[in-house]
Every structure is written in C-alpha cells, then in structure tokens.
Short mmCIF file of C-alpha atoms and ligand atoms in Angstrom, two decimals:
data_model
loop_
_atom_site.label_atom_id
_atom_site.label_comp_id
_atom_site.label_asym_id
_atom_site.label_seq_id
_atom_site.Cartn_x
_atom_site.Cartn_y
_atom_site.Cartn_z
CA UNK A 58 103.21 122.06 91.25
CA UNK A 59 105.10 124.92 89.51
CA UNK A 60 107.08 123.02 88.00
CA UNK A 61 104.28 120.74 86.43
CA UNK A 62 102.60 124.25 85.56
CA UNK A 63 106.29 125.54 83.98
CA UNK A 64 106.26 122.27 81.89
CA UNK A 65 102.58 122.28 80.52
CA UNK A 66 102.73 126.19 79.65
CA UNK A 67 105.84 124.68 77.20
CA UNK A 68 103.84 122.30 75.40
CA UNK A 69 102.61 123.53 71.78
CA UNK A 70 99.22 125.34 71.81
CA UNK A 71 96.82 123.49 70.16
CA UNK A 72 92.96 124.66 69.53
CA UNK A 73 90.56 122.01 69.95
CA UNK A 74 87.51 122.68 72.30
CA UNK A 75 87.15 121.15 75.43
CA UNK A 76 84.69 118.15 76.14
CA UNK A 77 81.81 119.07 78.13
CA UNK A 78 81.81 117.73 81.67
CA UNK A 79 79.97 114.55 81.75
CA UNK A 80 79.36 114.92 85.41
CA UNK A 81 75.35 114.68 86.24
CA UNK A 82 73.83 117.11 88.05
CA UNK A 83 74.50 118.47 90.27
CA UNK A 84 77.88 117.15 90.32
CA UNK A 85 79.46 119.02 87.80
CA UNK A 86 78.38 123.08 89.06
CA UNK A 87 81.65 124.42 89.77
CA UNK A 88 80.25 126.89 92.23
CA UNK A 89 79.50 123.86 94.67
CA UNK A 90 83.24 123.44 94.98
CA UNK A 91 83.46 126.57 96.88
CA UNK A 92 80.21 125.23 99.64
CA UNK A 93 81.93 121.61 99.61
CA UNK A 94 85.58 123.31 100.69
CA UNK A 95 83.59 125.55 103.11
CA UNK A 96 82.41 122.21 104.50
CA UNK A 97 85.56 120.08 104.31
CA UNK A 98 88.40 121.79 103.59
CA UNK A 99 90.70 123.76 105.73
CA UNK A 100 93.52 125.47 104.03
CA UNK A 101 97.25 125.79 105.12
CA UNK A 102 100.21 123.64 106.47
CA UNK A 103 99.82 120.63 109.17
CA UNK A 104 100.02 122.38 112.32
CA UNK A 105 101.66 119.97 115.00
CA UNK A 106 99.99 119.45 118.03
CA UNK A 107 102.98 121.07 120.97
CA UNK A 108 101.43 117.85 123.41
CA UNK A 109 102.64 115.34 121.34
CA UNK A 110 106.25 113.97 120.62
CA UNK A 111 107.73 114.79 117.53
CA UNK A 112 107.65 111.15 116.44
CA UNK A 113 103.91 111.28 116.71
CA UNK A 114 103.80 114.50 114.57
CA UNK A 115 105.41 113.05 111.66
CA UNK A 116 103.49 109.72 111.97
CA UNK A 117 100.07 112.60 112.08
CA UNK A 118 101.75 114.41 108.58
CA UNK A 119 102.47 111.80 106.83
CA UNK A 120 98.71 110.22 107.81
CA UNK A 121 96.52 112.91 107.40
CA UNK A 122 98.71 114.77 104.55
CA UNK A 123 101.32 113.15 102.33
CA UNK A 124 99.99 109.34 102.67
CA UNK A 125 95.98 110.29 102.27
CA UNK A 126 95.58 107.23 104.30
CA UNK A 127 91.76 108.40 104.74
CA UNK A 128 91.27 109.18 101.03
CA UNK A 129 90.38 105.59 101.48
CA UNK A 130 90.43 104.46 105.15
CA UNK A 131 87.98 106.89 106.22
CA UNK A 132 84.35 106.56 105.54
CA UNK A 133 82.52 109.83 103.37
CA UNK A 134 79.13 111.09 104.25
CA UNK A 135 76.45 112.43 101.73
CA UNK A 136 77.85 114.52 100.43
CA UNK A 137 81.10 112.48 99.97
CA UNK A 138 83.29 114.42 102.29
CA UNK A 139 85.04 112.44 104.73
CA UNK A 140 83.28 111.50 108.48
CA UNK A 141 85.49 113.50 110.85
CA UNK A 142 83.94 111.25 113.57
CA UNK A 143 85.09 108.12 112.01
CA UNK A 144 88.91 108.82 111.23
CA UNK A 145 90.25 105.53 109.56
CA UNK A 146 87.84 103.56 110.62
CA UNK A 147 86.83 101.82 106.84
CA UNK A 148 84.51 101.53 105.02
CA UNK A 149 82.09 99.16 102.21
CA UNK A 150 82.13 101.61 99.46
CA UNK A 151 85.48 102.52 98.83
CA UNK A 152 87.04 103.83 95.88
CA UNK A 153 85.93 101.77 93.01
CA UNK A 154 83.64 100.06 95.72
CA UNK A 155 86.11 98.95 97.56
CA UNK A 156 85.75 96.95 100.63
CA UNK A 157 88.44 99.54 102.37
CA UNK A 158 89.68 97.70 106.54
CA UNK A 159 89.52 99.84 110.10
CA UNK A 160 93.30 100.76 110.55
CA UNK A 161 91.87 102.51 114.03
CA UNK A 162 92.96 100.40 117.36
CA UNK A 163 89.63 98.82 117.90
CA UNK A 164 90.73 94.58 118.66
CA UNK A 165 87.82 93.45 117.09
CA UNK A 166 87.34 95.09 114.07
CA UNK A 167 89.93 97.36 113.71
CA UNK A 168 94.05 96.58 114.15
CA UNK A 169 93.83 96.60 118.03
CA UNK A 170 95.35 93.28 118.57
CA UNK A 171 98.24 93.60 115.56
CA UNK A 172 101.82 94.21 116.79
CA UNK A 173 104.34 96.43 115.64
CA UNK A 174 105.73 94.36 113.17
CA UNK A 175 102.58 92.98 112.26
CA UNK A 176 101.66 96.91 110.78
CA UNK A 177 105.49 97.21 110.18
CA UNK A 178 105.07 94.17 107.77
CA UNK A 179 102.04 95.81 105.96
CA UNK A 180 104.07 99.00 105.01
CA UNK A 181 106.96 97.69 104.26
CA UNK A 182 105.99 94.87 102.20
CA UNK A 183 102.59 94.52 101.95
CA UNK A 184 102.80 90.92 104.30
CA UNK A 185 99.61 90.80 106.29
CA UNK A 186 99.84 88.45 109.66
CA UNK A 187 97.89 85.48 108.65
CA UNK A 188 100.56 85.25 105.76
CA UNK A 189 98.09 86.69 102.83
CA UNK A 190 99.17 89.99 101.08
CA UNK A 191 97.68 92.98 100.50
CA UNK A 192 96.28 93.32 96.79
CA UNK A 193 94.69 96.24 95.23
CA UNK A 194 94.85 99.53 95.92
CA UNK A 195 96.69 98.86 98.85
CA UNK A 196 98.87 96.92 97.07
CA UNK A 197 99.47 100.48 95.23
CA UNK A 198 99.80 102.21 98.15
CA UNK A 199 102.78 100.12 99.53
CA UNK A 200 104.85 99.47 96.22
CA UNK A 201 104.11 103.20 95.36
CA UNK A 202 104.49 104.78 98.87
CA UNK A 203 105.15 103.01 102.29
CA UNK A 204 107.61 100.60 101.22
CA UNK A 205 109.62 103.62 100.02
CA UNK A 206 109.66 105.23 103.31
CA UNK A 207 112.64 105.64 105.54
CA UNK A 208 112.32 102.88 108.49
CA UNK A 209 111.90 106.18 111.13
CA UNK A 210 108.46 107.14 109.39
CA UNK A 211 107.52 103.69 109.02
CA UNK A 212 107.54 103.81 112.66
CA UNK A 213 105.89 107.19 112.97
CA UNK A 214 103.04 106.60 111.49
CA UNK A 215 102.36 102.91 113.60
CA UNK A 216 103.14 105.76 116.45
CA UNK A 217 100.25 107.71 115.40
CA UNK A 218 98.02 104.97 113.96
CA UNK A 219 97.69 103.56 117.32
CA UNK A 220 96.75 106.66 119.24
CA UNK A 221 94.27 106.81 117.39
CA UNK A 222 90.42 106.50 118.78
CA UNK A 223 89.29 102.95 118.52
CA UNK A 224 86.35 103.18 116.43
CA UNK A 225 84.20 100.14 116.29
CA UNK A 226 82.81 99.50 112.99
CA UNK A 227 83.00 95.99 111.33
CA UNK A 228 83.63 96.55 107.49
CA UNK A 229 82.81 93.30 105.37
CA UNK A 230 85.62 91.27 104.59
CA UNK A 231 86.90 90.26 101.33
CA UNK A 232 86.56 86.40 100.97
CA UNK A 233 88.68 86.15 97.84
CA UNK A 234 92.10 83.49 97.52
CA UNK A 235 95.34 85.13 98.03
CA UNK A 236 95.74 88.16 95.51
CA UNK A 237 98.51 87.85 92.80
CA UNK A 238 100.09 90.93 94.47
C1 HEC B 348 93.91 103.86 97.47
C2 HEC B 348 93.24 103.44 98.70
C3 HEC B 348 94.10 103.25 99.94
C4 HEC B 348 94.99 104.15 100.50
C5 HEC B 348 95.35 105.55 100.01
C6 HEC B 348 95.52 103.50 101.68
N1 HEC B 348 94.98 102.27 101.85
FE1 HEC B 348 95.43 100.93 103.33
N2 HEC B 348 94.18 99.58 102.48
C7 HEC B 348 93.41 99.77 101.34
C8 HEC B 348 92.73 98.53 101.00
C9 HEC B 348 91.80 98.30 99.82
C10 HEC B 348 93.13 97.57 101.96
C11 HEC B 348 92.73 96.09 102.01
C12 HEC B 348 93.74 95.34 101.18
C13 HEC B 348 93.59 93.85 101.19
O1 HEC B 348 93.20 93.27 102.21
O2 HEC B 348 93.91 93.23 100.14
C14 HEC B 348 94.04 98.27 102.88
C15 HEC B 348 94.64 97.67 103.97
C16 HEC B 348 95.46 98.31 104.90
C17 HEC B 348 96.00 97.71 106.11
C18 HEC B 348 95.75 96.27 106.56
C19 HEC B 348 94.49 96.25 107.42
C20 HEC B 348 93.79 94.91 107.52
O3 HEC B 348 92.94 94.78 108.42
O4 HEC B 348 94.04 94.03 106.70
C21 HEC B 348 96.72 98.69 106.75
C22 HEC B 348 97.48 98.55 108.08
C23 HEC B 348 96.66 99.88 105.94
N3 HEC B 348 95.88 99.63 104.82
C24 HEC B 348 97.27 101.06 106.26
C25 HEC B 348 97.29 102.18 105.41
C26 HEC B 348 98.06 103.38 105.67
C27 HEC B 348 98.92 103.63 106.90
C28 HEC B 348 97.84 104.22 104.61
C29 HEC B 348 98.47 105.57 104.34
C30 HEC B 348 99.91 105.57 104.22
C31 HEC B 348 96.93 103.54 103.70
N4 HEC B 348 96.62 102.31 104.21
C32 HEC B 348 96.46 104.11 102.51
C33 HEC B 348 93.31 100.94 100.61
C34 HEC B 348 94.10 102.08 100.80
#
C-alpha cells in the first residue's frame, strides 16, 4: 500500500475538482463509516487459533483474509455487513446480484458430500464435479487467485472449509448452459 501511495504522490498534480459522490442518502455520509466499522470491523492481524493445526490456520488466513472468500460467499444483513452467523453459507443477492453457492459442509445444500478433489478441482481449475465449470466471478476468483496458489494452501483452505459449521440454507441455482469460462 506504500508503495501504491509512493507511486501516486509521483504523478503530476493536476487541479480539476472532484465529482460529487453520487451515493444516495444516506449512503454517501462519511461519518457512518466510522458506526459501520464499529459494527463490522475489527482491526489488526489474523490471530491463529493455538487449538488448531497449523494447516488449518493457513487454510482460516487465506479464507477469512487474503482470499475474501465471504466478500461473496457470505450472506450481508441490512445494513450490508456480513452475517457472522452464516459464514459461507451463500447467498441470492450477490455482488452484481449474483446467485453466490454454500461452500459450508451442509450435504444438501452446501459442499457436504464433495470430496477432496472434487473442491481441489474447483481451485485449481475451476472444474466443478458434474463436469460444468465455474463462470463468473468465480471464474475470476480461480484464474486470478486459487489456481495460483501453491498445492499446500490449496489444501489448507479444503482443511478449513470443511470444519466449518454446516449451515443449511438452499441458495437458488443458476439454470444457465455451460459458461464459456
Ligand atoms: C467475487 C465473488 C467470489 C469470491 C471472492 C469467491 N467466490 Fe466462490 N463462487 C462465486 C460464484 C458466483 C460461484 C458460482 C459459480 C458458478 O457456479 O458458475 C462460486 C462457486 C464456488 C465453489 C463451487 C460451489 C458449488 O456449489 O458449485 C466453491 C468451492 C467456491 N466458490 C469456493 C470459493 C473459495 C474457497 C473462495 C476464496 C478463495 C471463493 N470461492 C471466493 C463467487 C465468489
């Protein structure tokens, strides 16, 4: 992030005003921030949990911090923060109104009955097990991300992923022909 700020703060100057915020109401009051990060945010570095193995811990980081895996896996309340309660367990509205799957272990509507290579398959290459592929966003997320991971974290985060709480929640499905992913 310094180095982003370093390479901005070269950049010429150049005076032109600033659009207004086109945010409604009351969406775009700064001083909300401050209430919403009261609310949702807790500041500082992953603390891992001393009960669980190492492997787990990484799977947890790379979850909860560097993948964002619930920026769209977990459903948002209201006020659009994320359901603590429902960890990963999907959601209708998505970003963009996304229909987004339960990644928690429920085995009817989450990934309860998938293997290991089944959610191996997913990260690495986007293969889901009835042969489709993942499009979209998530189609993003494993060209961008998880099929750039080291084999090791792969496997962490299946680790974590199915400790987690089965949640049941049935998301709709997407009906749609094989994506050109
Ligand atoms: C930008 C939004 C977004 C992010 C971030 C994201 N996903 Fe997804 N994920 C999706 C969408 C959308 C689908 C459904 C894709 C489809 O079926 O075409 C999906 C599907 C999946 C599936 C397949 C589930 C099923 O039932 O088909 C798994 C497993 C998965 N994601 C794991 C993860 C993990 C692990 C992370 C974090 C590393 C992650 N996702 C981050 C949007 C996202």
């Amino acid at each position: 992030m310094l180095d982003l700020k370093a390479y901005l703060f070269t950049l010429p100057a150049v005076a032109q005003p600033n659009k207004p915020h086109d945010l409604s109401p009351p969406f775009g009051w700064r001083a909300l921030v401050s209430v919403w990060k009261a609310l949702y945010f807790t500041p500082g570095p992953y603390r891992p949990d001393a009960a669980k193995t190492d492997q787990w811990n990484r799977g947890a980081y790379l979850v909860r911090a560097l993948g964002h895996c619930g920026e769209c896996h977990t459903p948002r309340d209201a006020l659009g923060g994320k359901k603590q309660d429902m960890e990963l367990a999907g959601t209708d509205s998505g970003p963009e109104g996304g229909i987004i799957p339960n990644i928690t272990p429920d085995g009817e509507t989450g990934i309860g009955r998938w293997s290991d290579t089944d959610i191996l398959n997913v990260l690495e290459s986007g293969l889901l097990p009835h042969a489709d592929y993942v499009g979209g966003q998530m189609g993003e997320v494993v060209d961008e991300v998880t099929s750039k991971l080291t084999d090791a974290d792969r496997r962490a985060i299946i680790v974590y992923l199915k400790t987690l709480k089965p949640i049941r929640h049935q998301v709709r499905r997407k009906k749609t022909a094989p994506s050109a992913y």
